Amino acid sequence: MRLKLALLPGDGIGPEITTATRTVLDAADKAFDLGLSWVEVAIGFEALEKSGSTFPDSALEAVRGCDGLILGPVSHNSYPQRAEGGLNPSGELRKRLDLFANIRPARSRAGIAPRTGVPIDLVVVRENTEGFYADRNMFAGAGEVMPTEDVALAFRKITRSASLNIARAAFAEAEARRKAGTGAGKVTAVHKANVMRVSDGLFLECVRSVAKEHPQIVYDERLVDAMCAHLVRNPAEFDVICTTNMFGDILSDLASEIAGSLGLAASLNAGTDNAMAQAQHGSAPDIAGQDKANPSSLIGSAAMLLDWLGTKLKDADLCAAAKAVDAALEAVLSQPEKRTGDLGGRSGTRAFAKAVAGALTA
Ligand code: IPM
Ligand code: MN
């Protein structure tokens, strides 16, 4: 066994789409002889019942021993207070494994109409460990407080080190896309420095300094509000978007919906030593357990994880397997009747996963 992957089922549709993703990766394992082994780690409501916490210390220990992680969506909004064991596993993992870059491609797929008529192919590179995220932006305590019952304050944390890290990740992504012929070689920093002069000023200073090290990449900047308009008006203008945590959270949903559907949006949380595949969408408790969920987003995210591992380990088989998973996903999605119900097709979650696994070839 060469590669140990952690599978964290999560809440709502999580168990179904993580199982579907495993079906596809097991097929990739067979086709490319990857030597995959799996460690299933309970988080969310399942872990709360068993051990009193939605993210027990044992879960962190278990994933630390793995080469990569696949996280199902979590219903953290319905969890009890932190003191009663309600921790957001997604935020905890991003922070504690230092998965500082959230890489979110928004790409139109064959036969699925882009929302604004223009096909889109860009990547949002989102800072993942600070910003407005109260559950991870403080050393101790949380970044939201209420000095009186009528006043609520939220702190937004921007550091030089995290801004430099995300800028480097964005330029590396732009270089890789340029070399692969999939991108124009351009980075757009998205900010609100006209209002948040100090914090977004620091962010921009960092991105500009990294831009200087990449003269072959075109660099520009947009205000986040105008960026929303530009994304709808002419998404083809953008290649790699580099931004802070919450702006990236919002822009990535916008971009992937413009590309075709949020249900298809892959997403990888990556650090230096670890990476975690995670769908861009939520846990959809209303359709949980009904074999209705579309697993495409998580399957695409798992392909990104294989590619990240292949690049890190210099393992050509892993990179080839990543391409094959994505190609199989694309092939099944291009057949309207084989899609899941959300895209007007007739497949359930399990049948869709089987079709993708069946379409996979070395
Ligand atoms: C995401 C999600 C999370 C976030 C939520 C679940 C906290 O929206 O991964 O995009 O905002 O980071
Ligand atoms: Mn989000």
PDB file of C-alpha atoms in Angstrom, residues 53-282:
ATOM      1  CA  SER A  53     -17.529  16.253  19.838  1.00  0.00           C
ATOM      2  CA  THR A  54     -18.126  16.889  16.137  1.00  0.00           C
ATOM      3  CA  PHE A  55     -14.352  17.029  15.751  1.00  0.00           C
ATOM      4  CA  PRO A  56     -12.679  14.894  18.442  1.00  0.00           C
ATOM      5  CA  ASP A  57      -8.877  15.031  18.968  1.00  0.00           C
ATOM      6  CA  SER A  58      -8.762  11.403  17.803  1.00  0.00           C
ATOM      7  CA  ALA A  59     -10.010  12.520  14.358  1.00  0.00           C
ATOM      8  CA  LEU A  60      -7.118  14.953  13.987  1.00  0.00           C
ATOM      9  CA  GLU A  61      -4.665  12.246  15.082  1.00  0.00           C
ATOM     10  CA  ALA A  62      -6.138   9.763  12.589  1.00  0.00           C
ATOM     11  CA  VAL A  63      -5.892  12.128   9.612  1.00  0.00           C
ATOM     12  CA  ARG A  64      -2.362  13.255  10.473  1.00  0.00           C
ATOM     13  CA  GLY A  65      -1.144   9.750   9.598  1.00  0.00           C
ATOM     14  CA  CYS A  66      -2.668   9.911   6.106  1.00  0.00           C
ATOM     15  CA  ASP A  67      -1.321  11.177   2.778  1.00  0.00           C
ATOM     16  CA  GLY A  68      -4.509  13.043   1.879  1.00  0.00           C
ATOM     17  CA  LEU A  69      -8.052  13.673   3.079  1.00  0.00           C
ATOM     18  CA  ILE A  70     -11.519  13.569   1.519  1.00  0.00           C
ATOM     19  CA  LEU A  71     -14.013  15.530   3.608  1.00  0.00           C
ATOM     20  CA  GLY A  72     -17.779  15.249   3.148  1.00  0.00           C
ATOM     21  CA  PRO A  73     -19.930  18.360   3.708  1.00  0.00           C
ATOM     22  CA  VAL A  74     -20.843  19.225   7.293  1.00  0.00           C
ATOM     23  CA  SER A  75     -24.026  20.701   8.831  1.00  0.00           C
ATOM     24  CA  HIS A  76     -22.050  22.855  11.274  1.00  0.00           C
ATOM     25  CA  ASN A  77     -24.770  25.485  11.383  1.00  0.00           C
ATOM     26  CA  SER A  78     -26.945  22.987  13.288  1.00  0.00           C
ATOM     27  CA  TYR A  79     -24.209  21.899  15.719  1.00  0.00           C
ATOM     28  CA  PRO A  80     -24.429  22.770  19.423  1.00  0.00           C
ATOM     29  CA  GLN A  81     -22.190  25.491  20.887  1.00  0.00           C
ATOM     30  CA  ARG A  82     -18.437  24.896  20.843  1.00  0.00           C
ATOM     31  CA  ALA A  83     -18.449  24.245  24.622  1.00  0.00           C
ATOM     32  CA  GLU A  84     -20.980  21.443  24.024  1.00  0.00           C
ATOM     33  CA  GLY A  85     -18.774  19.824  21.383  1.00  0.00           C
ATOM     34  CA  GLY A  86     -19.911  21.673  18.258  1.00  0.00           C
ATOM     35  CA  LEU A  87     -16.698  22.399  16.337  1.00  0.00           C
ATOM     36  CA  ASN A  88     -16.733  23.079  12.588  1.00  0.00           C
ATOM     37  CA  PRO A  89     -14.583  20.199  11.212  1.00  0.00           C
ATOM     38  CA  SER A  90     -13.951  22.078   7.989  1.00  0.00           C
ATOM     39  CA  GLY A  91     -12.531  25.160   9.725  1.00  0.00           C
ATOM     40  CA  GLU A  92     -10.623  23.056  12.283  1.00  0.00           C
ATOM     41  CA  LEU A  93      -8.944  20.976   9.577  1.00  0.00           C
ATOM     42  CA  ARG A  94      -8.075  23.982   7.423  1.00  0.00           C
ATOM     43  CA  LYS A  95      -6.539  25.760  10.407  1.00  0.00           C
ATOM     44  CA  ARG A  96      -4.890  22.867  12.246  1.00  0.00           C
ATOM     45  CA  LEU A  97      -3.338  21.263   9.166  1.00  0.00           C
ATOM     46  CA  ASP A  98      -2.445  24.740   7.846  1.00  0.00           C
ATOM     47  CA  LEU A  99      -4.310  24.190   4.574  1.00  0.00           C
ATOM     48  CA  PHE A 100      -3.806  27.841   3.713  1.00  0.00           C
ATOM     49  CA  ALA A 101      -4.871  27.728   0.063  1.00  0.00           C
ATOM     50  CA  ASN A 102      -8.371  26.875  -1.086  1.00  0.00           C
ATOM     51  CA  ILE A 103      -8.077  26.198  -4.821  1.00  0.00           C
ATOM     52  CA  ARG A 104     -11.439  26.440  -6.606  1.00  0.00           C
ATOM     53  CA  PRO A 105     -11.590  25.978 -10.373  1.00  0.00           C
ATOM     54  CA  ALA A 106     -14.737  27.236 -12.129  1.00  0.00           C
ATOM     55  CA  ARG A 107     -14.893  25.494 -15.465  1.00  0.00           C
ATOM     56  CA  SER A 108     -17.770  24.968 -17.902  1.00  0.00           C
ATOM     57  CA  ARG A 109     -18.376  21.326 -18.790  1.00  0.00           C
ATOM     58  CA  ALA A 110     -19.372  19.872 -22.165  1.00  0.00           C
ATOM     59  CA  GLY A 111     -23.123  20.092 -22.750  1.00  0.00           C
ATOM     60  CA  ILE A 112     -23.888  22.049 -19.576  1.00  0.00           C
ATOM     61  CA  ALA A 113     -24.793  25.602 -20.526  1.00  0.00           C
ATOM     62  CA  PRO A 114     -22.784  28.351 -18.839  1.00  0.00           C
ATOM     63  CA  ARG A 115     -25.233  30.673 -17.042  1.00  0.00           C
ATOM     64  CA  THR A 116     -24.229  33.814 -18.886  1.00  0.00           C
ATOM     65  CA  GLY A 117     -23.718  32.192 -22.272  1.00  0.00           C
ATOM     66  CA  VAL A 118     -19.921  32.413 -22.235  1.00  0.00           C
ATOM     67  CA  PRO A 119     -17.866  29.338 -21.274  1.00  0.00           C
ATOM     68  CA  ILE A 120     -15.686  29.996 -18.258  1.00  0.00           C
ATOM     69  CA  ASP A 121     -12.375  28.519 -17.134  1.00  0.00           C
ATOM     70  CA  LEU A 122     -10.751  30.217 -14.169  1.00  0.00           C
ATOM     71  CA  VAL A 123      -9.442  29.367 -10.700  1.00  0.00           C
ATOM     72  CA  VAL A 124     -10.205  31.156  -7.458  1.00  0.00           C
ATOM     73  CA  VAL A 125      -7.276  30.903  -5.032  1.00  0.00           C
ATOM     74  CA  ARG A 126      -8.738  31.767  -1.643  1.00  0.00           C
ATOM     75  CA  GLU A 127      -6.891  32.315   1.642  1.00  0.00           C
ATOM     76  CA  ASN A 128      -8.237  29.711   4.052  1.00  0.00           C
ATOM     77  CA  THR A 129      -6.955  30.299   7.578  1.00  0.00           C
ATOM     78  CA  GLU A 130      -7.767  33.870   8.687  1.00  0.00           C
ATOM     79  CA  GLY A 131      -9.813  36.850   7.421  1.00  0.00           C
ATOM     80  CA  PHE A 132     -13.308  37.199   8.900  1.00  0.00           C
ATOM     81  CA  TYR A 133     -13.488  33.541   9.980  1.00  0.00           C
ATOM     82  CA  ALA A 134     -14.095  33.824  13.712  1.00  0.00           C
ATOM     83  CA  ASP A 135     -13.509  30.108  14.285  1.00  0.00           C
ATOM     84  CA  ARG A 136      -9.881  30.287  13.151  1.00  0.00           C
ATOM     85  CA  ASN A 137      -8.533  33.837  13.208  1.00  0.00           C
ATOM     86  CA  MET A 138      -7.495  34.052  16.893  1.00  0.00           C
ATOM     87  CA  PHE A 139      -4.795  32.278  18.917  1.00  0.00           C
ATOM     88  CA  ALA A 140      -7.276  31.783  21.782  1.00  0.00           C
ATOM     89  CA  GLY A 141     -10.976  32.567  21.795  1.00  0.00           C
ATOM     90  CA  ALA A 142     -13.000  33.479  18.699  1.00  0.00           C
ATOM     91  CA  GLY A 143     -12.930  36.544  16.476  1.00  0.00           C
ATOM     92  CA  GLU A 144     -16.459  37.623  17.352  1.00  0.00           C
ATOM     93  CA  VAL A 145     -17.494  39.270  20.602  1.00  0.00           C
ATOM     94  CA  MET A 146     -20.502  41.096  22.081  1.00  0.00           C
ATOM     95  CA  PRO A 147     -19.417  43.895  24.425  1.00  0.00           C
ATOM     96  CA  THR A 148     -23.112  44.522  25.246  1.00  0.00           C
ATOM     97  CA  GLU A 149     -26.245  42.630  24.264  1.00  0.00           C
ATOM     98  CA  ASP A 150     -26.861  45.186  21.511  1.00  0.00           C
ATOM     99  CA  VAL A 151     -23.378  45.325  19.994  1.00  0.00           C
ATOM    100  CA  ALA A 152     -21.627  42.577  18.033  1.00  0.00           C
ATOM    101  CA  LEU A 153     -18.056  42.916  16.765  1.00  0.00           C
ATOM    102  CA  ALA A 154     -16.264  40.715  14.229  1.00  0.00           C
ATOM    103  CA  PHE A 155     -12.505  40.920  13.741  1.00  0.00           C
ATOM    104  CA  ARG A 156     -10.903  40.405  10.363  1.00  0.00           C
ATOM    105  CA  LYS A 157      -7.322  39.224  10.548  1.00  0.00           C
ATOM    106  CA  ILE A 158      -4.889  39.734   7.651  1.00  0.00           C
ATOM    107  CA  THR A 159      -1.252  38.752   8.126  1.00  0.00           C
ATOM    108  CA  ARG A 160       1.790  39.276   5.961  1.00  0.00           C
ATOM    109  CA  SER A 161       2.705  35.579   6.107  1.00  0.00           C
ATOM    110  CA  ALA A 162      -0.733  34.253   5.054  1.00  0.00           C
ATOM    111  CA  SER A 163      -1.045  36.916   2.343  1.00  0.00           C
ATOM    112  CA  LEU A 164       2.382  36.018   0.931  1.00  0.00           C
ATOM    113  CA  ASN A 165       1.490  32.313   1.066  1.00  0.00           C
ATOM    114  CA  ILE A 166      -1.754  32.773  -0.846  1.00  0.00           C
ATOM    115  CA  ALA A 167      -0.114  35.080  -3.374  1.00  0.00           C
ATOM    116  CA  ARG A 168       2.622  32.496  -4.016  1.00  0.00           C
ATOM    117  CA  ALA A 169      -0.027  29.779  -4.422  1.00  0.00           C
ATOM    118  CA  ALA A 170      -1.939  31.948  -6.915  1.00  0.00           C
ATOM    119  CA  PHE A 171       1.132  32.717  -9.034  1.00  0.00           C
ATOM    120  CA  ALA A 172       2.202  29.056  -8.958  1.00  0.00           C
ATOM    121  CA  GLU A 173      -1.277  28.131 -10.200  1.00  0.00           C
ATOM    122  CA  ALA A 174      -1.076  30.736 -12.976  1.00  0.00           C
ATOM    123  CA  GLU A 175       2.390  29.450 -14.024  1.00  0.00           C
ATOM    124  CA  ALA A 176       1.139  25.841 -14.057  1.00  0.00           C
ATOM    125  CA  ARG A 177      -1.925  26.755 -16.135  1.00  0.00           C
ATOM    126  CA  ARG A 178       0.181  28.753 -18.568  1.00  0.00           C
ATOM    127  CA  LYS A 179       2.609  25.859 -19.031  1.00  0.00           C
ATOM    128  CA  ALA A 180      -0.267  23.386 -19.487  1.00  0.00           C
ATOM    129  CA  GLY A 181      -1.876  25.700 -22.043  1.00  0.00           C
ATOM    130  CA  THR A 182      -5.088  25.992 -19.997  1.00  0.00           C
ATOM    131  CA  GLY A 183      -4.633  29.545 -18.730  1.00  0.00           C
ATOM    132  CA  ALA A 184      -3.622  32.935 -20.084  1.00  0.00           C
ATOM    133  CA  GLY A 185      -0.977  33.505 -17.383  1.00  0.00           C
ATOM    134  CA  LYS A 186      -2.786  36.164 -15.408  1.00  0.00           C
ATOM    135  CA  VAL A 187      -3.471  36.837 -11.718  1.00  0.00           C
ATOM    136  CA  THR A 188      -6.183  39.223 -10.535  1.00  0.00           C
ATOM    137  CA  ALA A 189      -6.041  40.258  -6.857  1.00  0.00           C
ATOM    138  CA  VAL A 190      -9.512  40.964  -5.474  1.00  0.00           C
ATOM    139  CA  HIS A 191      -9.820  43.315  -2.483  1.00  0.00           C
ATOM    140  CA  LYS A 192     -11.694  46.200  -0.857  1.00  0.00           C
ATOM    141  CA  ALA A 193      -8.699  48.412  -0.087  1.00  0.00           C
ATOM    142  CA  ASN A 194     -10.675  51.563  -0.861  1.00  0.00           C
ATOM    143  CA  VAL A 195     -12.514  50.993   2.457  1.00  0.00           C
ATOM    144  CA  MET A 196     -10.305  48.570   4.364  1.00  0.00           C
ATOM    145  CA  ARG A 197      -7.150  50.486   3.626  1.00  0.00           C
ATOM    146  CA  VAL A 198      -5.032  48.955   6.349  1.00  0.00           C
ATOM    147  CA  SER A 199      -5.950  45.266   6.138  1.00  0.00           C
ATOM    148  CA  ASP A 200      -6.518  44.967   2.401  1.00  0.00           C
ATOM    149  CA  GLY A 201      -3.665  47.419   1.948  1.00  0.00           C
ATOM    150  CA  LEU A 202      -1.358  44.870   3.578  1.00  0.00           C
ATOM    151  CA  PHE A 203      -2.863  42.065   1.486  1.00  0.00           C
ATOM    152  CA  LEU A 204      -2.255  44.015  -1.748  1.00  0.00           C
ATOM    153  CA  GLU A 205       1.280  44.976  -0.737  1.00  0.00           C
ATOM    154  CA  CYS A 206       2.058  41.256  -0.366  1.00  0.00           C
ATOM    155  CA  VAL A 207       0.467  40.198  -3.664  1.00  0.00           C
ATOM    156  CA  ARG A 208       2.259  43.027  -5.507  1.00  0.00           C
ATOM    157  CA  SER A 209       5.617  41.923  -4.102  1.00  0.00           C
ATOM    158  CA  VAL A 210       5.053  38.342  -5.307  1.00  0.00           C
ATOM    159  CA  ALA A 211       3.857  39.670  -8.709  1.00  0.00           C
ATOM    160  CA  LYS A 212       7.286  41.317  -9.138  1.00  0.00           C
ATOM    161  CA  GLU A 213       8.891  37.864  -8.932  1.00  0.00           C
ATOM    162  CA  HIS A 214       6.717  36.667 -11.856  1.00  0.00           C
ATOM    163  CA  PRO A 215       7.263  39.094 -14.732  1.00  0.00           C
ATOM    164  CA  GLN A 216       5.846  36.604 -17.234  1.00  0.00           C
ATOM    165  CA  ILE A 217       2.444  36.625 -15.489  1.00  0.00           C
ATOM    166  CA  VAL A 218       0.079  39.544 -16.140  1.00  0.00           C
ATOM    167  CA  TYR A 219      -1.068  41.084 -12.866  1.00  0.00           C
ATOM    168  CA  ASP A 220      -4.099  43.236 -12.173  1.00  0.00           C
ATOM    169  CA  GLU A 221      -6.404  44.197  -9.297  1.00  0.00           C
ATOM    170  CA  ARG A 222     -10.181  44.585  -8.868  1.00  0.00           C
ATOM    171  CA  LEU A 223     -12.434  45.799  -6.094  1.00  0.00           C
ATOM    172  CA  VAL A 224     -14.607  42.919  -4.927  1.00  0.00           C
ATOM    173  CA  ASP A 225     -17.949  44.591  -5.698  1.00  0.00           C
ATOM    174  CA  ALA A 226     -16.923  45.527  -9.239  1.00  0.00           C
ATOM    175  CA  MET A 227     -15.453  42.044  -9.625  1.00  0.00           C
ATOM    176  CA  CYS A 228     -18.926  40.496  -9.192  1.00  0.00           C
ATOM    177  CA  ALA A 229     -20.196  42.612 -12.085  1.00  0.00           C
ATOM    178  CA  HIS A 230     -17.152  41.822 -14.244  1.00  0.00           C
ATOM    179  CA  LEU A 231     -17.498  38.092 -13.588  1.00  0.00           C
ATOM    180  CA  VAL A 232     -21.044  38.137 -14.911  1.00  0.00           C
ATOM    181  CA  ARG A 233     -20.270  40.522 -17.780  1.00  0.00           C
ATOM    182  CA  ASN A 234     -17.107  38.914 -19.109  1.00  0.00           C
ATOM    183  CA  PRO A 235     -15.791  35.905 -17.158  1.00  0.00           C
ATOM    184  CA  ALA A 236     -13.369  35.096 -20.006  1.00  0.00           C
ATOM    185  CA  GLU A 237     -11.276  38.058 -18.837  1.00  0.00           C
ATOM    186  CA  PHE A 238     -10.055  36.131 -15.779  1.00  0.00           C
ATOM    187  CA  ASP A 239      -7.555  33.321 -15.264  1.00  0.00           C
ATOM    188  CA  VAL A 240      -6.450  33.103 -11.609  1.00  0.00           C
ATOM    189  CA  ILE A 241      -8.184  35.150  -8.910  1.00  0.00           C
ATOM    190  CA  CYS A 242      -6.230  35.681  -5.680  1.00  0.00           C
ATOM    191  CA  THR A 243      -8.221  36.853  -2.675  1.00  0.00           C
ATOM    192  CA  THR A 244      -8.862  36.796   1.057  1.00  0.00           C
ATOM    193  CA  ASN A 245     -10.981  34.195   2.830  1.00  0.00           C
ATOM    194  CA  MET A 246     -14.557  35.489   2.788  1.00  0.00           C
ATOM    195  CA  PHE A 247     -14.347  37.278  -0.565  1.00  0.00           C
ATOM    196  CA  GLY A 248     -13.050  33.988  -1.997  1.00  0.00           C
ATOM    197  CA  ASP A 249     -15.868  32.016  -0.387  1.00  0.00           C
ATOM    198  CA  ILE A 250     -18.454  34.247  -2.067  1.00  0.00           C
ATOM    199  CA  LEU A 251     -16.704  34.729  -5.431  1.00  0.00           C
ATOM    200  CA  SER A 252     -16.046  31.005  -5.868  1.00  0.00           C
ATOM    201  CA  ASP A 253     -19.754  30.151  -5.552  1.00  0.00           C
ATOM    202  CA  LEU A 254     -20.571  32.929  -8.007  1.00  0.00           C
ATOM    203  CA  ALA A 255     -17.910  31.815 -10.496  1.00  0.00           C
ATOM    204  CA  SER A 256     -18.834  28.126 -10.391  1.00  0.00           C
ATOM    205  CA  GLU A 257     -22.527  28.855 -10.816  1.00  0.00           C
ATOM    206  CA  ILE A 258     -21.721  31.097 -13.809  1.00  0.00           C
ATOM    207  CA  ALA A 259     -19.651  28.200 -15.193  1.00  0.00           C
ATOM    208  CA  GLY A 260     -22.685  25.897 -15.071  1.00  0.00           C
ATOM    209  CA  SER A 261     -23.565  24.715 -11.576  1.00  0.00           C
ATOM    210  CA  LEU A 262     -22.269  24.924  -8.029  1.00  0.00           C
ATOM    211  CA  GLY A 263     -23.028  21.190  -7.907  1.00  0.00           C
ATOM    212  CA  LEU A 264     -20.070  20.576 -10.232  1.00  0.00           C
ATOM    213  CA  ALA A 265     -17.557  22.787  -8.435  1.00  0.00           C
ATOM    214  CA  ALA A 266     -14.404  21.024  -7.281  1.00  0.00           C
ATOM    215  CA  SER A 267     -12.309  22.394  -4.424  1.00  0.00           C
ATOM    216  CA  LEU A 268      -8.998  21.506  -2.821  1.00  0.00           C
ATOM    217  CA  ASN A 269      -7.673  22.807   0.511  1.00  0.00           C
ATOM    218  CA  ALA A 270      -3.904  22.663   0.216  1.00  0.00           C
ATOM    219  CA  GLY A 271      -0.974  23.409   2.483  1.00  0.00           C
ATOM    220  CA  THR A 272       2.682  22.484   2.165  1.00  0.00           C
ATOM    221  CA  ASP A 273       2.443  18.963   3.582  1.00  0.00           C
ATOM    222  CA  ASN A 274      -1.275  18.156   3.479  1.00  0.00           C
ATOM    223  CA  ALA A 275      -4.247  18.506   1.178  1.00  0.00           C
ATOM    224  CA  MET A 276      -7.955  17.894   1.589  1.00  0.00           C
ATOM    225  CA  ALA A 277     -10.579  17.411  -1.114  1.00  0.00           C
ATOM    226  CA  GLN A 278     -13.900  19.005  -0.178  1.00  0.00           C
ATOM    227  CA  ALA A 279     -16.989  19.784  -2.255  1.00  0.00           C
ATOM    228  CA  GLN A 280     -17.752  23.461  -2.679  1.00  0.00           C
ATOM    229  CA  HIS A 281     -21.437  22.986  -1.779  1.00  0.00           C
ATOM    230  CA  GLY A 282     -23.156  22.218   1.531  1.00  0.00           C
TER     231      GLY A 282
END
